[in-house]
Amino acid sequence: MIGESIIITALLFVIILTMLKSKRKKWAVATLPVMLLPAINAMAKPFCVLVLKIDFTFVIAVWTILIAVMASCIWTGFLTATLLNRRKTRLAYLFGCTAFNIILAAAFMWNHYHALGGELKFF
């Protein structure tokens, strides 16, 4: 699912560029936390295999995804508190980004579970 992660990251990057071009800098910055999870998911396996020279197991995939989701949700909460002004806007942004991250993380974990043989290898 590396290809899909790269496509999602690229689409979100195009959205950020579009918002910057339309002079909506706050929303461009607010889109960055949503881009974190697919970008990390795309880089995790190549980083483990090529740089760290270890097998990319399901446990490593789950921890990578969970840490990325936590970081993205914390970043989203921070931007909600500091960047956005109106209450309706804050609530919609917070729930939308959190739901996107959780659903995408579940899809990534499901794919990693089936792609890595459906077995739990710790080392």
mmCIF file of N, CA, C and O in Angstrom, residues 8-94:
data_model
loop_
_atom_site.group_PDB
_atom_site.id
_atom_site.type_symbol
_atom_site.label_atom_id
_atom_site.label_comp_id
_atom_site.label_asym_id
_atom_site.label_seq_id
_atom_site.Cartn_x
_atom_site.Cartn_y
_atom_site.Cartn_z
ATOM 1 N N ILE A 8 -1.936 9.511 -1.917
ATOM 2 C CA ILE A 8 -2.658 10.329 -0.936
ATOM 3 C C ILE A 8 -1.805 11.518 -0.504
ATOM 4 O O ILE A 8 -2.290 12.653 -0.421
ATOM 5 N N THR A 9 -0.530 11.279 -0.236
ATOM 6 C CA THR A 9 0.375 12.358 0.152
ATOM 7 C C THR A 9 0.498 13.396 -0.962
ATOM 8 O O THR A 9 0.473 14.602 -0.699
ATOM 9 N N ALA A 10 0.616 12.933 -2.198
ATOM 10 C CA ALA A 10 0.737 13.856 -3.331
ATOM 11 C C ALA A 10 -0.539 14.681 -3.507
ATOM 12 O O ALA A 10 -0.471 15.891 -3.766
ATOM 13 N N LEU A 11 -1.696 14.047 -3.364
ATOM 14 C CA LEU A 11 -2.953 14.787 -3.484
ATOM 15 C C LEU A 11 -3.088 15.845 -2.393
ATOM 16 O O LEU A 11 -3.529 16.973 -2.655
ATOM 17 N N LEU A 12 -2.717 15.496 -1.180
ATOM 18 C CA LEU A 12 -2.779 16.470 -0.089
ATOM 19 C C LEU A 12 -1.773 17.594 -0.303
ATOM 20 O O LEU A 12 -2.046 18.751 0.032
ATOM 21 N N PHE A 13 -0.628 17.275 -0.884
ATOM 22 C CA PHE A 13 0.355 18.313 -1.201
ATOM 23 C C PHE A 13 -0.188 19.274 -2.258
ATOM 24 O O PHE A 13 0.010 20.490 -2.162
ATOM 25 N N VAL A 14 -0.894 18.740 -3.259
ATOM 26 C CA VAL A 14 -1.516 19.593 -4.275
ATOM 27 C C VAL A 14 -2.584 20.474 -3.635
ATOM 28 O O VAL A 14 -2.716 21.665 -3.979
ATOM 29 N N ILE A 15 -3.341 19.927 -2.694
ATOM 30 C CA ILE A 15 -4.342 20.728 -1.985
ATOM 31 C C ILE A 15 -3.672 21.863 -1.220
ATOM 32 O O ILE A 15 -4.160 23.002 -1.222
ATOM 33 N N ILE A 16 -2.552 21.574 -0.568
ATOM 34 C CA ILE A 16 -1.823 22.610 0.168
ATOM 35 C C ILE A 16 -1.333 23.699 -0.785
ATOM 36 O O ILE A 16 -1.467 24.895 -0.500
ATOM 37 N N LEU A 17 -0.783 23.299 -1.924
ATOM 38 C CA LEU A 17 -0.319 24.289 -2.897
ATOM 39 C C LEU A 17 -1.471 25.138 -3.433
ATOM 40 O O LEU A 17 -1.323 26.350 -3.627
ATOM 41 N N THR A 18 -2.623 24.505 -3.646
ATOM 42 C CA THR A 18 -3.795 25.237 -4.118
ATOM 43 C C THR A 18 -4.253 26.254 -3.083
ATOM 44 O O THR A 18 -4.612 27.388 -3.426
ATOM 45 N N MET A 19 -4.241 25.861 -1.830
ATOM 46 C CA MET A 19 -4.643 26.797 -0.774
ATOM 47 C C MET A 19 -3.649 27.939 -0.620
ATOM 48 O O MET A 19 -4.048 29.071 -0.355
ATOM 49 N N LEU A 20 -2.381 27.644 -0.780
ATOM 50 C CA LEU A 20 -1.385 28.714 -0.727
ATOM 51 C C LEU A 20 -1.561 29.685 -1.887
ATOM 52 O O LEU A 20 -1.419 30.900 -1.717
ATOM 53 N N LYS A 21 -1.880 29.152 -3.059
ATOM 54 C CA LYS A 21 -2.078 30.013 -4.216
ATOM 55 C C LYS A 21 -3.320 30.886 -4.058
ATOM 56 O O LYS A 21 -3.337 32.025 -4.525
ATOM 57 N N SER A 22 -4.348 30.358 -3.378
ATOM 58 C CA SER A 22 -5.567 31.150 -3.176
ATOM 59 C C SER A 22 -5.490 32.007 -1.907
ATOM 60 O O SER A 22 -6.503 32.521 -1.451
ATOM 61 N N LYS A 23 -4.297 32.125 -1.346
ATOM 62 C CA LYS A 23 -4.026 32.986 -0.193
ATOM 63 C C LYS A 23 -4.800 32.562 1.058
ATOM 64 O O LYS A 23 -5.277 33.391 1.817
ATOM 65 N N ARG A 24 -4.915 31.280 1.265
ATOM 66 C CA ARG A 24 -5.521 30.720 2.481
ATOM 67 C C ARG A 24 -4.435 29.966 3.248
ATOM 68 O O ARG A 24 -4.436 28.741 3.330
ATOM 69 N N LYS A 25 -3.512 30.740 3.806
ATOM 70 C CA LYS A 25 -2.351 30.154 4.465
ATOM 71 C C LYS A 25 -2.717 29.351 5.703
ATOM 72 O O LYS A 25 -2.110 28.334 5.998
ATOM 73 N N LYS A 26 -3.731 29.798 6.448
ATOM 74 C CA LYS A 26 -4.146 29.058 7.643
ATOM 75 C C LYS A 26 -4.610 27.655 7.283
ATOM 76 O O LYS A 26 -4.265 26.686 7.958
ATOM 77 N N TRP A 27 -5.382 27.536 6.216
ATOM 78 C CA TRP A 27 -5.901 26.224 5.829
ATOM 79 C C TRP A 27 -4.808 25.361 5.206
ATOM 80 O O TRP A 27 -4.855 24.129 5.313
ATOM 81 N N ALA A 28 -3.840 25.978 4.576
ATOM 82 C CA ALA A 28 -2.716 25.209 4.054
ATOM 83 C C ALA A 28 -1.925 24.586 5.201
ATOM 84 O O ALA A 28 -1.557 23.405 5.153
ATOM 85 N N VAL A 29 -1.695 25.367 6.251
ATOM 86 C CA VAL A 29 -0.997 24.851 7.430
ATOM 87 C C VAL A 29 -1.861 23.802 8.130
ATOM 88 O O VAL A 29 -1.354 22.785 8.618
ATOM 89 N N ALA A 30 -3.168 24.016 8.160
ATOM 90 C CA ALA A 30 -4.070 23.085 8.828
ATOM 91 C C ALA A 30 -4.170 21.749 8.100
ATOM 92 O O ALA A 30 -4.588 20.747 8.687
ATOM 93 N N THR A 31 -3.776 21.687 6.835
ATOM 94 C CA THR A 31 -3.813 20.441 6.072
ATOM 95 C C THR A 31 -2.574 19.578 6.329
ATOM 96 O O THR A 31 -2.607 18.374 6.095
ATOM 97 N N LEU A 32 -1.517 20.162 6.818
ATOM 98 C CA LEU A 32 -0.270 19.422 7.036
ATOM 99 C C LEU A 32 -0.398 18.207 7.964
ATOM 100 O O LEU A 32 0.162 17.155 7.661
ATOM 101 N N PRO A 33 -1.127 18.284 9.096
ATOM 102 C CA PRO A 33 -1.204 17.096 9.953
ATOM 103 C C PRO A 33 -1.891 15.904 9.298
ATOM 104 O O PRO A 33 -1.571 14.759 9.599
ATOM 105 N N VAL A 34 -2.792 16.160 8.371
ATOM 106 C CA VAL A 34 -3.480 15.072 7.684
ATOM 107 C C VAL A 34 -2.520 14.339 6.750
ATOM 108 O O VAL A 34 -2.662 13.155 6.495
ATOM 109 N N MET A 35 -1.517 15.036 6.277
ATOM 110 C CA MET A 35 -0.547 14.461 5.354
ATOM 111 C C MET A 35 0.499 13.595 6.068
ATOM 112 O O MET A 35 1.201 12.809 5.429
ATOM 113 N N LEU A 36 0.591 13.696 7.383
ATOM 114 C CA LEU A 36 1.631 12.995 8.134
ATOM 115 C C LEU A 36 1.503 11.472 8.057
ATOM 116 O O LEU A 36 2.479 10.779 7.764
ATOM 117 N N LEU A 37 0.321 10.945 8.305
ATOM 118 C CA LEU A 37 0.137 9.483 8.337
ATOM 119 C C LEU A 37 0.455 8.815 7.004
ATOM 120 O O LEU A 37 1.232 7.851 6.982
ATOM 121 N N PRO A 38 -0.097 9.258 5.867
ATOM 122 C CA PRO A 38 0.266 8.572 4.622
ATOM 123 C C PRO A 38 1.741 8.738 4.252
ATOM 124 O O PRO A 38 2.339 7.824 3.671
ATOM 125 N N ALA A 39 2.338 9.866 4.605
ATOM 126 C CA ALA A 39 3.758 10.059 4.304
ATOM 127 C C ALA A 39 4.624 9.098 5.123
ATOM 128 O O ALA A 39 5.554 8.478 4.590
ATOM 129 N N ILE A 40 4.316 8.951 6.401
ATOM 130 C CA ILE A 40 5.069 8.023 7.252
ATOM 131 C C ILE A 40 4.867 6.588 6.795
ATOM 132 O O ILE A 40 5.804 5.784 6.759
ATOM 133 N N ASN A 41 3.626 6.248 6.434
ATOM 134 C CA ASN A 41 3.348 4.889 5.973
ATOM 135 C C ASN A 41 4.107 4.567 4.683
ATOM 136 O O ASN A 41 4.563 3.443 4.499
ATOM 137 N N ALA A 42 4.256 5.552 3.814
ATOM 138 C CA ALA A 42 4.989 5.331 2.568
ATOM 139 C C ALA A 42 6.487 5.146 2.804
ATOM 140 O O ALA A 42 7.144 4.411 2.070
ATOM 141 N N MET A 43 7.011 5.790 3.840
ATOM 142 C CA MET A 43 8.452 5.739 4.084
ATOM 143 C C MET A 43 8.877 4.653 5.065
ATOM 144 O O MET A 43 10.064 4.356 5.166
ATOM 145 N N ALA A 44 7.958 4.050 5.795
ATOM 146 C CA ALA A 44 8.329 3.137 6.879
ATOM 147 C C ALA A 44 9.039 1.877 6.378
ATOM 148 O O ALA A 44 10.108 1.523 6.881
ATOM 149 N N LYS A 45 8.450 1.183 5.423
ATOM 150 C CA LYS A 45 9.060 -0.070 4.949
ATOM 151 C C LYS A 45 10.400 0.160 4.262
ATOM 152 O O LYS A 45 11.378 -0.528 4.587
ATOM 153 N N PRO A 46 10.505 1.117 3.319
ATOM 154 C CA PRO A 46 11.829 1.356 2.727
ATOM 155 C C PRO A 46 12.886 1.776 3.754
ATOM 156 O O PRO A 46 14.047 1.386 3.653
ATOM 157 N N PHE A 47 12.485 2.552 4.770
ATOM 158 C CA PHE A 47 13.424 2.970 5.803
ATOM 159 C C PHE A 47 13.921 1.769 6.601
ATOM 160 O O PHE A 47 15.121 1.645 6.862
ATOM 161 N N CYS A 48 13.003 0.879 6.997
ATOM 162 C CA CYS A 48 13.410 -0.300 7.768
ATOM 163 C C CYS A 48 14.313 -1.220 6.953
ATOM 164 O O CYS A 48 15.325 -1.706 7.452
ATOM 165 N N VAL A 49 13.937 -1.462 5.718
ATOM 166 C CA VAL A 49 14.673 -2.426 4.903
ATOM 167 C C VAL A 49 16.004 -1.859 4.411
ATOM 168 O O VAL A 49 17.038 -2.530 4.501
ATOM 169 N N LEU A 50 15.995 -0.627 3.904
ATOM 170 C CA LEU A 50 17.200 -0.079 3.287
ATOM 171 C C LEU A 50 18.156 0.585 4.269
ATOM 172 O O LEU A 50 19.370 0.448 4.136
ATOM 173 N N VAL A 51 17.623 1.310 5.238
ATOM 174 C CA VAL A 51 18.488 2.054 6.151
ATOM 175 C C VAL A 51 18.836 1.240 7.394
ATOM 176 O O VAL A 51 19.999 1.074 7.745
ATOM 177 N N LEU A 52 17.800 0.740 8.080
ATOM 178 C CA LEU A 52 18.032 -0.008 9.319
ATOM 179 C C LEU A 52 18.439 -1.458 9.077
ATOM 180 O O LEU A 52 18.954 -2.117 9.972
ATOM 181 N N LYS A 53 18.136 -1.969 7.870
ATOM 182 C CA LYS A 53 18.449 -3.344 7.468
ATOM 183 C C LYS A 53 17.822 -4.374 8.416
ATOM 184 O O LYS A 53 18.476 -5.314 8.852
ATOM 185 N N ILE A 54 16.544 -4.160 8.745
ATOM 186 C CA ILE A 54 15.773 -5.117 9.536
ATOM 187 C C ILE A 54 14.503 -5.465 8.782
ATOM 188 O O ILE A 54 14.091 -4.745 7.870
ATOM 189 N N ASP A 55 13.920 -6.600 9.134
ATOM 190 C CA ASP A 55 12.664 -7.006 8.508
ATOM 191 C C ASP A 55 11.539 -6.087 8.955
ATOM 192 O O ASP A 55 11.471 -5.684 10.115
ATOM 193 N N PHE A 56 10.655 -5.791 8.038
ATOM 194 C CA PHE A 56 9.498 -4.948 8.332
ATOM 195 C C PHE A 56 8.361 -5.872 8.753
ATOM 196 O O PHE A 56 7.660 -6.429 7.927
ATOM 197 N N THR A 57 8.192 -6.030 10.056
ATOM 198 C CA THR A 57 7.176 -6.939 10.586
ATOM 199 C C THR A 57 5.877 -6.183 10.850
ATOM 200 O O THR A 57 5.822 -4.959 10.792
ATOM 201 N N PHE A 58 4.837 -6.945 11.161
ATOM 202 C CA PHE A 58 3.539 -6.348 11.452
ATOM 203 C C PHE A 58 3.599 -5.482 12.701
ATOM 204 O O PHE A 58 2.981 -4.423 12.753
ATOM 205 N N VAL A 59 4.359 -5.894 13.687
ATOM 206 C CA VAL A 59 4.469 -5.123 14.926
ATOM 207 C C VAL A 59 5.132 -3.767 14.661
ATOM 208 O O VAL A 59 4.686 -2.738 15.171
ATOM 209 N N ILE A 60 6.166 -3.753 13.845
ATOM 210 C CA ILE A 60 6.811 -2.491 13.490
ATOM 211 C C ILE A 60 5.844 -1.608 12.718
ATOM 212 O O ILE A 60 5.765 -0.393 12.959
ATOM 213 N N ALA A 61 5.071 -2.199 11.816
ATOM 214 C CA ALA A 61 4.088 -1.435 11.047
ATOM 215 C C ALA A 61 3.035 -0.821 11.962
ATOM 216 O O ALA A 61 2.684 0.359 11.822
ATOM 217 N N VAL A 62 2.543 -1.586 12.923
ATOM 218 C CA VAL A 62 1.514 -1.084 13.840
ATOM 219 C C VAL A 62 2.058 0.047 14.700
ATOM 220 O O VAL A 62 1.406 1.083 14.861
ATOM 221 N N TRP A 63 3.249 -0.117 15.250
ATOM 222 C CA TRP A 63 3.820 0.938 16.081
ATOM 223 C C TRP A 63 4.088 2.204 15.271
ATOM 224 O O TRP A 63 3.869 3.321 15.752
ATOM 225 N N THR A 64 4.553 2.042 14.056
ATOM 226 C CA THR A 64 4.792 3.192 13.198
ATOM 227 C C THR A 64 3.492 3.945 12.918
ATOM 228 O O THR A 64 3.436 5.176 13.027
ATOM 229 N N ILE A 65 2.442 3.202 12.601
ATOM 230 C CA ILE A 65 1.148 3.825 12.309
ATOM 231 C C ILE A 65 0.574 4.485 13.552
ATOM 232 O O ILE A 65 0.064 5.614 13.485
ATOM 233 N N LEU A 66 0.650 3.814 14.695
ATOM 234 C CA LEU A 66 0.097 4.390 15.925
ATOM 235 C C LEU A 66 0.818 5.668 16.341
ATOM 236 O O LEU A 66 0.181 6.646 16.750
ATOM 237 N N ILE A 67 2.124 5.677 16.231
ATOM 238 C CA ILE A 67 2.885 6.883 16.579
ATOM 239 C C ILE A 67 2.547 8.020 15.608
ATOM 240 O O ILE A 67 2.376 9.177 16.022
ATOM 241 N N ALA A 68 2.406 7.692 14.321
ATOM 242 C CA ALA A 68 2.047 8.723 13.341
ATOM 243 C C ALA A 68 0.646 9.269 13.599
ATOM 244 O O ALA A 68 0.417 10.476 13.491
ATOM 245 N N VAL A 69 -0.302 8.399 13.962
ATOM 246 C CA VAL A 69 -1.661 8.854 14.260
ATOM 247 C C VAL A 69 -1.671 9.733 15.505
ATOM 248 O O VAL A 69 -2.328 10.780 15.529
ATOM 249 N N MET A 70 -0.945 9.321 16.537
ATOM 250 C CA MET A 70 -0.896 10.141 17.752
ATOM 251 C C MET A 70 -0.287 11.512 17.474
ATOM 252 O O MET A 70 -0.810 12.540 17.914
ATOM 253 N N ALA A 71 0.814 11.541 16.741
ATOM 254 C CA ALA A 71 1.459 12.815 16.421
ATOM 255 C C ALA A 71 0.539 13.697 15.580
ATOM 256 O O ALA A 71 0.425 14.908 15.834
ATOM 257 N N SER A 72 -0.137 13.098 14.633
ATOM 258 C CA SER A 72 -1.045 13.862 13.780
ATOM 259 C C SER A 72 -2.234 14.406 14.564
ATOM 260 O O SER A 72 -2.635 15.559 14.368
ATOM 261 N N CYS A 73 -2.782 13.607 15.462
ATOM 262 C CA CYS A 73 -3.925 14.077 16.260
ATOM 263 C C CYS A 73 -3.510 15.169 17.250
ATOM 264 O O CYS A 73 -4.256 16.127 17.462
ATOM 265 N N ILE A 74 -2.340 15.041 17.841
ATOM 266 C CA ILE A 74 -1.844 16.085 18.741
ATOM 267 C C ILE A 74 -1.602 17.379 17.961
ATOM 268 O O ILE A 74 -1.964 18.471 18.406
ATOM 269 N N TRP A 75 -1.009 17.257 16.795
ATOM 270 C CA TRP A 75 -0.761 18.411 15.940
ATOM 271 C C TRP A 75 -2.082 19.057 15.508
ATOM 272 O O TRP A 75 -2.219 20.279 15.505
ATOM 273 N N THR A 76 -3.072 18.229 15.172
ATOM 274 C CA THR A 76 -4.391 18.733 14.806
ATOM 275 C C THR A 76 -5.033 19.486 15.970
ATOM 276 O O THR A 76 -5.609 20.563 15.786
ATOM 277 N N GLY A 77 -4.948 18.926 17.168
ATOM 278 C CA GLY A 77 -5.488 19.604 18.345
ATOM 279 C C GLY A 77 -4.811 20.924 18.615
ATOM 280 O O GLY A 77 -5.465 21.916 18.964
ATOM 281 N N PHE A 78 -3.497 20.968 18.451
ATOM 282 C CA PHE A 78 -2.767 22.218 18.648
ATOM 283 C C PHE A 78 -3.192 23.276 17.636
ATOM 284 O O PHE A 78 -3.423 24.434 17.995
ATOM 285 N N LEU A 79 -3.311 22.874 16.366
ATOM 286 C CA LEU A 79 -3.728 23.831 15.347
ATOM 287 C C LEU A 79 -5.168 24.274 15.549
ATOM 288 O O LEU A 79 -5.514 25.420 15.260
ATOM 289 N N THR A 80 -6.015 23.384 16.051
ATOM 290 C CA THR A 80 -7.397 23.752 16.338
ATOM 291 C C THR A 80 -7.446 24.830 17.406
ATOM 292 O O THR A 80 -8.210 25.792 17.309
ATOM 293 N N ALA A 81 -6.628 24.672 18.422
ATOM 294 C CA ALA A 81 -6.639 25.624 19.537
ATOM 295 C C ALA A 81 -6.001 26.963 19.171
ATOM 296 O O ALA A 81 -6.401 28.002 19.698
ATOM 297 N N THR A 82 -5.029 26.964 18.283
ATOM 298 C CA THR A 82 -4.277 28.189 18.027
ATOM 299 C C THR A 82 -4.597 28.875 16.703
ATOM 300 O O THR A 82 -4.460 30.092 16.599
ATOM 301 N N LEU A 83 -5.024 28.127 15.711
ATOM 302 C CA LEU A 83 -5.115 28.679 14.370
ATOM 303 C C LEU A 83 -6.526 29.082 13.954
ATOM 304 O O LEU A 83 -6.712 30.090 13.290
ATOM 305 N N LEU A 84 -7.499 28.303 14.357
ATOM 306 C CA LEU A 84 -8.857 28.520 13.874
ATOM 307 C C LEU A 84 -9.667 29.347 14.867
ATOM 308 O O LEU A 84 -9.558 29.162 16.074
ATOM 309 N N ASN A 85 -10.514 30.214 14.348
ATOM 310 C CA ASN A 85 -11.218 31.167 15.193
ATOM 311 C C ASN A 85 -12.628 30.734 15.572
ATOM 312 O O ASN A 85 -13.001 30.794 16.733
ATOM 313 N N ARG A 86 -13.431 30.348 14.607
ATOM 314 C CA ARG A 86 -14.839 30.075 14.865
ATOM 315 C C ARG A 86 -15.048 28.675 15.433
ATOM 316 O O ARG A 86 -14.377 27.724 15.049
ATOM 317 N N ARG A 87 -16.010 28.533 16.331
ATOM 318 C CA ARG A 87 -16.281 27.266 17.014
ATOM 319 C C ARG A 87 -16.711 26.167 16.042
ATOM 320 O O ARG A 87 -16.230 25.037 16.118
ATOM 321 N N LYS A 88 -17.617 26.486 15.120
ATOM 322 C CA LYS A 88 -18.073 25.488 14.155
ATOM 323 C C LYS A 88 -16.920 25.009 13.281
ATOM 324 O O LYS A 88 -16.817 23.821 12.965
ATOM 325 N N THR A 89 -16.075 25.902 12.892
ATOM 326 C CA THR A 89 -14.929 25.556 12.068
ATOM 327 C C THR A 89 -13.975 24.649 12.836
ATOM 328 O O THR A 89 -13.483 23.652 12.295
ATOM 329 N N ARG A 90 -13.731 24.977 14.101
ATOM 330 C CA ARG A 90 -12.823 24.164 14.919
ATOM 331 C C ARG A 90 -13.351 22.753 15.088
ATOM 332 O O ARG A 90 -12.605 21.788 14.961
ATOM 333 N N LEU A 91 -14.641 22.624 15.409
ATOM 334 C CA LEU A 91 -15.222 21.296 15.627
ATOM 335 C C LEU A 91 -15.198 20.455 14.358
ATOM 336 O O LEU A 91 -14.836 19.280 14.385
ATOM 337 N N ALA A 92 -15.584 21.041 13.252
ATOM 338 C CA ALA A 92 -15.589 20.301 11.987
ATOM 339 C C ALA A 92 -14.175 19.872 11.604
ATOM 340 O O ALA A 92 -13.958 18.733 11.176
ATOM 341 N N TYR A 93 -13.216 20.773 11.756
ATOM 342 C CA TYR A 93 -11.826 20.454 11.430
ATOM 343 C C TYR A 93 -11.285 19.358 12.338
ATOM 344 O O TYR A 93 -10.688 18.387 11.866
ATOM 345 N N LEU A 94 -11.521 19.489 13.635
ATOM 346 C CA LEU A 94 -10.997 18.517 14.592
ATOM 347 C C LEU A 94 -11.583 17.134 14.358
ATOM 348 O O LEU A 94 -10.848 16.143 14.274
#
